[in-house]
Amino acid sequence: MRELDVEQVKETVSDLCVQANYHLPGDVLEVLQRAADEEEESPVGREVLELIIDNAETAADEKMPICQDTGSAVIFLDIGQDVHFVGGDLEEAINRGVAEGYERGYLRKSMTEDPFERDNTGDNTPAIIHTQIVPGDQVKIALAPKGGGAENMSAARGLTPADGPDGVKDFVVDTVSSAGSNPCPPIVVGVGVGSTLEKAVLLAKKSLLRPLRQPHPREHIAELERQTLAAVNDLGIGPQGLGGRTTALAVHIEPHSSHIASLLAAVNIQCHAARHAEAIL
Amino acid sequence: MEKQIAAPLTDRDIESLEAGDKVLINGVIYTGRDAAHKRLVETLERGEDLPVDLQGQIIYYVGPCPAKPGDPIGSAGPTTSGRMDVYTPTMLEVGLRGMIGKGNRSDEVVEAIKEYKGVYLLAIGGAGALLAKCVNKAEVVAYEELGPEAIFRLEVEDFPVVVGVDAAGNDIYVKGREEYAR
Ligand code: SF4
C-alpha cells in the first residue's frame, strides 16, 4: 500500500491545466504540418492550417491559451489499486487544482452551476472526472480541456448489429457533415463502438487521447478508421469549413464487447485545438 | 489581396464585400455571446434602450480569456455563431450590421442579412492567441457580472476575417464545400 497525499494531486492538476492550455501536443502539431505541406489541396485551406500552427506556436512562446475556450476540465484518473489517498477528499482536491490552475494561468472560466439558470461558478469547477482502478501503486492523471464548440457537435446512436462497420462509418460521416464548420475543423473524430450507451461515449472521448493517427492494433478496426477518415475528408468541408480536403486529421475508433442485440456507436468531435497533458504520480 | 474596412461599418463598405473576400478590420467593435444576446433581446422586448447603440456596429461573438497584467486582453477567438441565430434577426433590425464568428448560420439569419444589408464575417476558430494580438484596447461596457460573457468595447487593428455571408446572401461555406467534395 502506497500513501499519496491529495495535495500532490491538486498541485499536479493545477499544472496540467496550464500546460494543456498553453501547449498543443507535438503529435498534433506534426500532423497539422503534414496536412499543410502535403495533404491539403485548397490554397485557402493550407493558409488556414499554417495560421493554426502559427497560433499554437505563439501561444506556447507567449504563455497564453491556444484558444479562448479553455474548456471543461475533463480528467481521467487511472488509480493503482495499491494507492491509498491521504490528506483529504480526492475530488475536492482535484477541483481545487482546477480552480487554481485556471486562475493563475489566466484561463477562461466556462462552467455554469446549473444547466438552465447558467450562473458561472467563477473558477471553472467542477471538473469532469472519470476514474478507473488499475493494477499497481501509481496514479496517472490525464487532463483534456474540452471546448464547447466541438463537444456540442457530438452524437450517439443505437445501430443494429446488421448495420455493421458501414453503418458506423455512415453515422460518423452524417455527424461530421451536419457539424460542418462549427467544431473548428480540421477535427479529430473519436468513435466508441459496442458496449452500452455510456461506455461507448466514454470510449469515444478516451480515444481522443491516443497519439494522433496511431491506428488501432486490430487490423479490421484500423481499416475502418482509414475508410472513415477518407469518407469524412470527401465531404470537402476543409480547414475552418472554407472548403478543402482536410476536414479531419484522424479518426480513432475504440471497439468494445457488445450485447447480442446492440451496436451502440458514439462520436465525440475534437477540434484542432486537441489539447491534453498527463502526469504520473 | 486583403480589403481594409473601418468599423463601425458604412453601407458602402458592406456593399463592397463579397463572400470569400479577405478583410482586415480597423476601428471599434463590440463583443457579445449567448448570455449578452439574451439580455439585449429581453431589453428590447421590455421596450427599453440598449446599453450600447448598435447602429452600423459589428458584434464579435467571443468570450475572451482574462488579460494578463500588461495585456489588453487574453486569447480571443470566435465562438460558434449558430447559437446566436435566434437573436440575430432582431439585432439586425435595430441597426447591427456586422457579425464576426465561426460556423454556419440559419436560413433565417441569411435572409435577415439580405433584408437589412448586413454582413457575416468569419474569424479563425481556435486562433485566439493570434487574434488577441490585433486588439489594442478592451473595456467592459455592459453586463460586467457576466464575466467572459460581458459586452466589451474593443479597439482592433488589422483584425483578419473572411466574408462568410455577404449582403446578397452568398455563403462561402456552401461554395467552398462544393468545390472540394468528392
Ligand atoms: S471548437 Fe475548439 S478551437 Fe474552436 S473555439 Fe471551441 S475550443 Fe476553440
XYZ file of C-alpha atoms and ligand atoms in Angstrom:
471
model
C 0.000 0.000 0.000
C 1.380 3.388 -1.039
C 0.143 6.560 0.567
C -0.397 9.574 -1.675
C -1.285 12.991 -0.358
C -4.172 14.590 -2.243
C -2.265 17.910 -2.103
C 0.135 16.383 -4.615
C -2.809 15.582 -6.861
C -4.047 19.161 -6.513
C -0.666 20.615 -7.486
C -0.378 18.298 -10.476
C -3.890 19.081 -11.719
C -3.188 22.795 -11.415
C -0.001 22.450 -13.512
C -1.716 20.274 -16.114
C -4.493 22.845 -16.619
C -1.957 25.490 -17.555
C 0.313 23.193 -19.565
C -2.510 21.680 -21.605
C -3.964 25.068 -22.489
C -0.651 26.691 -23.490
C 0.985 23.828 -25.393
C -0.518 21.878 -28.250
C 0.902 18.315 -28.122
C 3.779 17.632 -30.546
C 1.930 14.869 -32.400
C -0.949 17.248 -33.176
C 1.443 19.910 -34.476
C 3.216 17.330 -36.652
C 0.008 16.127 -38.245
C -1.148 19.721 -38.826
C 2.161 20.469 -40.529
C 1.918 17.369 -42.698
C -1.605 18.380 -43.712
C -0.388 21.867 -44.609
C 2.687 20.668 -46.527
C 1.485 17.525 -48.261
C -2.205 16.846 -47.957
C -4.373 19.932 -48.314
C -5.224 20.840 -51.898
C -7.032 24.114 -51.224
C -4.744 27.177 -51.062
C -7.056 28.807 -48.508
C -7.053 25.555 -46.554
C -3.253 25.489 -46.471
C -3.190 29.089 -45.338
C -5.629 28.330 -42.519
C -3.557 25.338 -41.402
C -0.412 27.480 -41.303
C -2.254 30.071 -39.206
C -3.413 27.390 -36.791
C 0.193 26.214 -36.386
C 1.398 29.798 -36.014
C -1.268 30.365 -33.365
C -0.152 27.309 -31.377
C 3.478 28.433 -31.542
C 2.549 31.960 -30.489
C 0.564 30.610 -27.540
C 3.484 28.483 -26.365
C 6.021 31.309 -26.783
C 3.912 33.929 -25.071
C 2.490 31.598 -22.448
C -1.113 32.177 -23.307
C -4.032 29.884 -24.104
C -4.134 28.419 -27.626
C -7.862 29.071 -27.711
C -10.033 31.338 -25.570
C -12.336 28.398 -24.887
C -10.141 26.748 -22.313
C -12.801 24.156 -21.899
C -14.383 21.963 -19.311
C -11.562 20.331 -17.375
C -12.014 16.681 -18.316
C -9.842 14.483 -16.143
C -9.035 10.800 -16.467
C -7.610 9.222 -13.340
C -6.083 5.764 -13.542
C -5.694 4.828 -9.917
C -3.435 1.942 -8.932
C -5.290 -0.407 -6.609
C -2.415 -0.257 -4.102
C -2.716 3.508 -3.637
C -4.242 4.985 -0.500
C -5.115 8.675 -0.752
C -4.487 10.672 2.418
C -4.781 14.289 3.470
C -8.373 14.965 2.444
C -11.098 14.450 -0.117
C -9.691 13.488 -3.552
C -12.450 15.059 -5.637
C -12.299 18.268 -3.670
C -8.515 18.380 -4.136
C -8.894 17.931 -7.902
C -11.379 20.777 -8.036
C -9.067 22.997 -6.018
C -6.350 22.175 -8.549
C -8.613 23.177 -11.436
C -9.650 26.410 -9.734
C -6.030 27.319 -9.018
C -4.746 26.403 -12.483
C -7.477 28.325 -14.294
C -6.882 31.378 -12.126
C -3.109 31.553 -12.286
C -2.982 30.595 -15.967
C -5.412 33.386 -16.944
C -7.687 30.740 -18.408
C -11.356 31.359 -19.095
C -13.874 30.073 -16.586
C -16.637 28.470 -18.584
C -18.642 26.307 -16.184
C -22.165 27.140 -15.073
C -23.706 25.996 -11.809
C -26.997 24.864 -13.304
C -27.692 23.900 -16.937
C -30.737 26.188 -17.086
C -30.024 29.036 -14.692
C -26.479 29.329 -16.068
C -24.680 31.268 -13.363
C -20.935 30.918 -13.866
C -19.249 29.049 -10.990
C -16.381 31.510 -11.356
C -13.488 29.052 -11.126
C -14.166 26.520 -13.903
C -15.134 23.822 -11.440
C -16.488 21.255 -11.212
C -14.031 19.174 -13.200
C -15.488 16.282 -15.187
C -13.760 13.333 -13.540
C -13.520 9.761 -14.844
C -11.790 7.211 -12.650
C -10.556 3.740 -13.388
C -8.935 1.310 -10.970
C -5.846 -0.347 -12.449
C -3.138 -2.651 -11.063
C -0.108 -1.093 -9.367
C 0.664 1.729 -6.967
C 0.771 4.726 -9.297
C -1.796 7.304 -10.323
C -1.959 8.569 -13.887
C -3.712 11.890 -14.410
C -4.670 12.942 -17.926
C -6.306 16.303 -18.395
C -8.084 17.307 -21.596
C -9.626 20.783 -21.723
C -12.699 20.310 -23.902
C -14.177 23.289 -25.734
C -17.908 23.657 -26.200
C -17.935 24.229 -29.954
C -16.748 20.749 -30.831
C -18.342 18.931 -27.889
C -21.757 20.280 -28.916
C -21.480 18.586 -32.321
C -21.004 15.103 -30.844
C -23.636 12.363 -31.012
C -24.517 8.792 -30.073
C -26.809 6.342 -31.794
C -28.100 2.815 -31.288
C -27.374 0.956 -34.531
C -28.339 -2.649 -35.178
C -25.769 -5.457 -35.443
C -26.736 -5.784 -39.130
C -25.626 -2.193 -39.749
C -22.032 -3.348 -39.183
C -18.910 -1.328 -39.994
C -20.590 0.529 -42.862
C -23.368 1.635 -40.514
C -20.806 3.043 -38.121
C -18.962 4.769 -40.946
C -22.178 6.334 -42.278
C -23.145 7.539 -38.808
C -19.753 9.198 -38.372
C -19.957 10.843 -41.797
C -23.509 12.126 -41.068
C -22.401 13.559 -37.746
C -19.372 15.323 -39.215
C -21.384 16.548 -42.185
C -24.054 18.214 -40.094
C -21.404 19.679 -37.780
C -19.936 21.438 -40.823
C -17.743 24.371 -39.927
C -18.994 24.652 -36.323
C -16.448 22.489 -34.484
C -13.402 24.336 -35.866
C -12.174 21.845 -38.446
C -9.782 20.189 -39.018
C -11.181 17.944 -36.332
C -10.228 14.692 -34.670
C -13.051 12.180 -34.590
C -13.260 9.859 -31.601
C -15.586 6.883 -32.006
C -16.683 4.360 -29.386
C -18.403 1.235 -30.701
C -20.151 -1.538 -28.768
C -20.891 -1.964 -25.048
C -23.620 0.246 -23.578
C -24.522 3.859 -24.251
C -22.453 5.490 -21.501
C -19.455 3.256 -22.140
C -19.493 3.913 -25.884
C -19.476 7.644 -25.212
C -16.618 7.320 -22.739
C -14.606 5.203 -25.184
C -15.146 7.825 -27.882
C -13.770 10.514 -25.592
C -10.848 8.379 -24.412
C -9.840 7.566 -27.979
C -9.070 11.273 -28.423
C -6.119 10.857 -26.045
C -4.457 8.322 -28.351
C -1.390 9.665 -30.224
C -2.823 11.266 -33.332
C -3.191 8.861 -36.276
C -1.879 5.892 -34.305
C -4.022 3.127 -35.807
C -5.958 0.709 -33.638
C -3.951 -2.509 -33.144
C -6.766 -4.692 -34.541
C -6.410 -4.666 -38.327
C -10.128 -4.578 -39.195
C -10.638 -1.654 -36.835
C -7.620 0.168 -38.294
C -9.078 -0.438 -41.768
C -12.422 1.056 -40.667
C -10.515 4.062 -39.275
C -8.817 4.601 -42.653
C -12.045 4.216 -44.618
C -13.979 6.512 -42.303
C -11.268 9.177 -42.441
C -11.303 9.076 -46.247
C -15.113 9.334 -46.328
C -15.112 12.242 -43.875
C -12.497 14.086 -45.908
C -14.536 13.547 -49.083
C -17.173 15.849 -47.538
C -14.989 18.768 -48.662
C -15.630 20.826 -45.516
C -11.911 21.518 -45.113
C -9.999 23.691 -42.640
C -12.452 26.057 -40.914
C -15.163 24.861 -43.283
C -13.875 27.050 -46.099
C -13.556 24.064 -48.423
C -10.705 21.584 -48.634
C -9.526 18.028 -48.225
C -8.579 18.188 -44.545
C -11.856 18.032 -42.656
C -10.452 15.580 -40.121
C -6.856 14.937 -39.110
C -7.666 11.467 -37.805
C -10.427 9.041 -36.911
C -9.802 6.937 -33.812
C -12.145 4.030 -33.167
C -12.346 2.142 -29.875
C -14.306 -1.099 -30.076
C -15.776 -2.972 -27.106
C -17.676 -6.208 -26.490
C -21.330 -5.779 -27.258
C -24.713 -7.183 -26.230
C -26.108 -9.634 -28.830
C -28.894 -7.159 -29.660
C -26.806 -3.987 -29.804
C -24.375 -1.967 -31.841
C -24.002 1.310 -29.962
C -21.898 3.996 -31.599
C -20.765 7.315 -30.166
C -18.932 10.095 -31.952
C -17.003 12.644 -29.930
C -15.716 15.510 -32.003
C -12.489 17.227 -31.046
C -11.419 20.481 -32.656
C -7.911 21.122 -33.970
C -7.058 22.509 -30.528
C -6.654 18.888 -29.443
C -5.248 19.709 -26.057
C -4.240 17.218 -23.415
C -1.469 16.724 -20.903
C -0.693 13.959 -18.464
C 1.401 13.139 -15.450
C 2.143 10.070 -13.370
C 2.348 10.224 -9.582
C -5.234 40.777 -51.569
C -6.913 41.912 -48.399
C -9.513 44.650 -48.290
C -9.402 47.151 -45.463
C -12.600 48.231 -43.757
C -13.294 50.595 -40.900
C -15.605 49.734 -38.022
C -18.369 50.776 -37.420
C -19.460 49.919 -40.964
C -20.875 52.087 -43.714
C -23.414 50.802 -46.227
C -20.870 51.377 -48.970
C -18.276 49.198 -47.265
C -20.791 46.441 -46.736
C -21.851 46.504 -50.368
C -18.235 46.214 -51.483
C -17.754 42.905 -49.681
C -18.227 39.533 -51.338
C -18.335 36.079 -49.767
C -14.774 34.758 -49.620
C -13.065 38.159 -49.511
C -10.235 38.528 -47.034
C -10.728 41.632 -44.940
C -8.762 43.498 -42.274
C -10.899 45.442 -39.798
C -9.728 48.631 -38.109
C -11.713 50.539 -35.529
C -14.184 49.733 -32.782
C -16.195 46.545 -32.411
C -18.247 45.101 -29.542
C -18.234 41.608 -28.093
C -21.355 39.656 -27.268
C -22.234 35.990 -26.997
C -25.061 33.838 -25.644
C -25.867 35.497 -22.327
C -25.384 39.080 -23.589
C -27.604 38.432 -26.618
C -30.320 37.033 -24.403
C -30.213 40.157 -22.247
C -30.138 42.538 -25.216
C -33.202 40.947 -26.778
C -35.035 40.870 -23.437
C -34.239 44.574 -23.007
C -35.771 45.323 -26.409
C -38.825 43.215 -25.593
C -39.401 45.333 -22.492
C -39.229 48.410 -24.719
C -36.076 49.728 -23.021
C -32.923 51.212 -24.545
C -29.903 49.014 -25.174
C -26.750 49.665 -23.135
C -24.862 50.210 -26.437
C -26.041 51.855 -29.635
C -25.782 49.210 -32.322
C -26.195 51.466 -35.391
C -23.733 50.271 -38.018
C -21.805 48.273 -35.430
C -20.099 44.901 -35.563
C -20.611 42.357 -32.803
C -17.826 39.835 -32.311
C -19.042 36.544 -30.855
C -16.300 35.946 -28.316
C -15.814 35.252 -24.652
C -12.167 36.176 -24.144
C -9.720 34.792 -21.618
C -8.747 37.128 -18.773
C -5.954 39.549 -19.708
C -2.542 39.006 -18.178
C -1.098 42.052 -16.429
C 0.031 44.499 -19.118
C -2.027 42.934 -21.929
C -5.304 44.445 -23.188
C -6.999 41.037 -23.496
C -6.363 37.293 -23.220
C -6.921 34.772 -26.025
C -9.863 35.969 -28.069
C -11.027 33.778 -30.937
C -14.600 33.424 -32.218
C -17.277 31.186 -30.755
C -19.878 29.215 -32.738
C -22.290 31.727 -34.279
C -25.223 29.359 -34.723
C -26.177 29.714 -31.067
C -26.876 33.400 -31.672
C -29.132 32.696 -34.682
C -32.355 33.059 -32.689
C -31.373 36.587 -31.660
C -29.670 37.831 -34.826
C -32.650 38.974 -36.928
C -33.726 41.203 -34.012
C -30.206 42.603 -33.675
C -30.091 43.425 -37.386
C -33.499 45.028 -37.157
C -32.252 47.503 -34.546
C -29.197 48.530 -36.539
C -26.463 45.920 -36.138
C -24.671 45.478 -39.470
C -21.810 43.057 -38.955
C -21.162 39.895 -37.021
C -17.860 38.094 -36.520
C -17.961 34.437 -35.578
C -17.399 30.957 -36.890
C -19.706 28.323 -38.287
C -22.919 28.137 -40.253
C -25.891 30.483 -39.931
C -29.554 29.557 -40.234
C -31.625 30.374 -43.324
C -33.485 32.987 -41.239
C -30.222 34.762 -40.465
C -29.107 34.716 -44.105
C -32.496 36.178 -45.079
C -32.182 38.892 -42.422
C -28.639 39.703 -43.615
C -30.063 40.225 -47.111
C -33.032 42.230 -45.878
C -31.061 44.624 -43.670
C -27.904 44.635 -45.829
C -25.559 43.245 -43.241
C -22.527 41.006 -43.407
C -21.350 37.887 -41.578
C -17.595 37.694 -41.121
C -15.509 34.675 -40.154
C -12.504 34.682 -37.881
C -10.366 31.570 -37.487
C -11.793 29.436 -34.719
C -9.111 28.344 -32.299
C -6.672 31.099 -33.272
C -7.331 33.013 -30.063
C -3.681 33.805 -29.355
C -3.083 35.379 -32.784
C -6.373 37.276 -32.809
C -5.710 38.737 -29.359
C -2.677 40.483 -30.883
C -4.992 42.527 -33.106
C -6.781 44.014 -30.095
C -5.205 47.224 -28.779
C -7.720 48.062 -26.097
C -10.589 46.299 -24.353
C -13.052 47.672 -21.827
C -16.263 46.298 -20.414
C -19.232 48.494 -21.352
C -22.151 46.368 -20.150
C -23.066 43.301 -18.108
C -19.778 43.098 -16.217
C -21.264 40.444 -13.941
C -21.334 38.033 -16.877
C -17.527 37.714 -16.736
C -16.272 36.453 -20.129
C -19.796 36.946 -21.494
C -19.877 40.687 -20.711
C -20.030 43.197 -23.563
C -16.551 44.588 -24.237
C -15.688 47.507 -26.480
C -12.615 46.506 -28.476
C -10.265 48.676 -30.466
C -8.896 46.458 -33.203
C -6.097 46.863 -35.716
C -5.865 44.801 -38.891
C -8.182 42.206 -37.412
C -8.316 39.435 -40.069
C -11.624 37.966 -41.216
C -13.104 36.285 -44.268
C -16.537 37.290 -45.565
C -18.834 34.367 -44.723
C -22.212 35.663 -45.883
C -22.326 38.849 -47.944
C -25.215 41.316 -48.214
C -26.528 39.451 -51.252
C -26.774 36.259 -49.194
C -23.884 34.353 -50.799
C -22.430 31.827 -48.369
C -18.735 30.879 -48.565
C -19.282 27.615 -46.680
C -21.632 26.310 -49.349
C -19.281 27.355 -52.151
C -16.113 26.033 -50.501
C -17.574 22.679 -49.649
C -18.980 22.077 -53.121
C -15.603 22.707 -54.655
C -13.742 20.071 -52.639
C -16.385 17.393 -52.028
C -15.929 14.099 -53.850
S -14.101 24.286 -31.011
Fe -12.033 24.158 -30.161
S -10.761 25.554 -31.343
Fe -12.913 26.048 -31.730
S -13.382 27.683 -30.281
Fe -14.008 25.758 -29.333
S -12.211 25.048 -28.157
Fe -11.515 26.648 -29.553
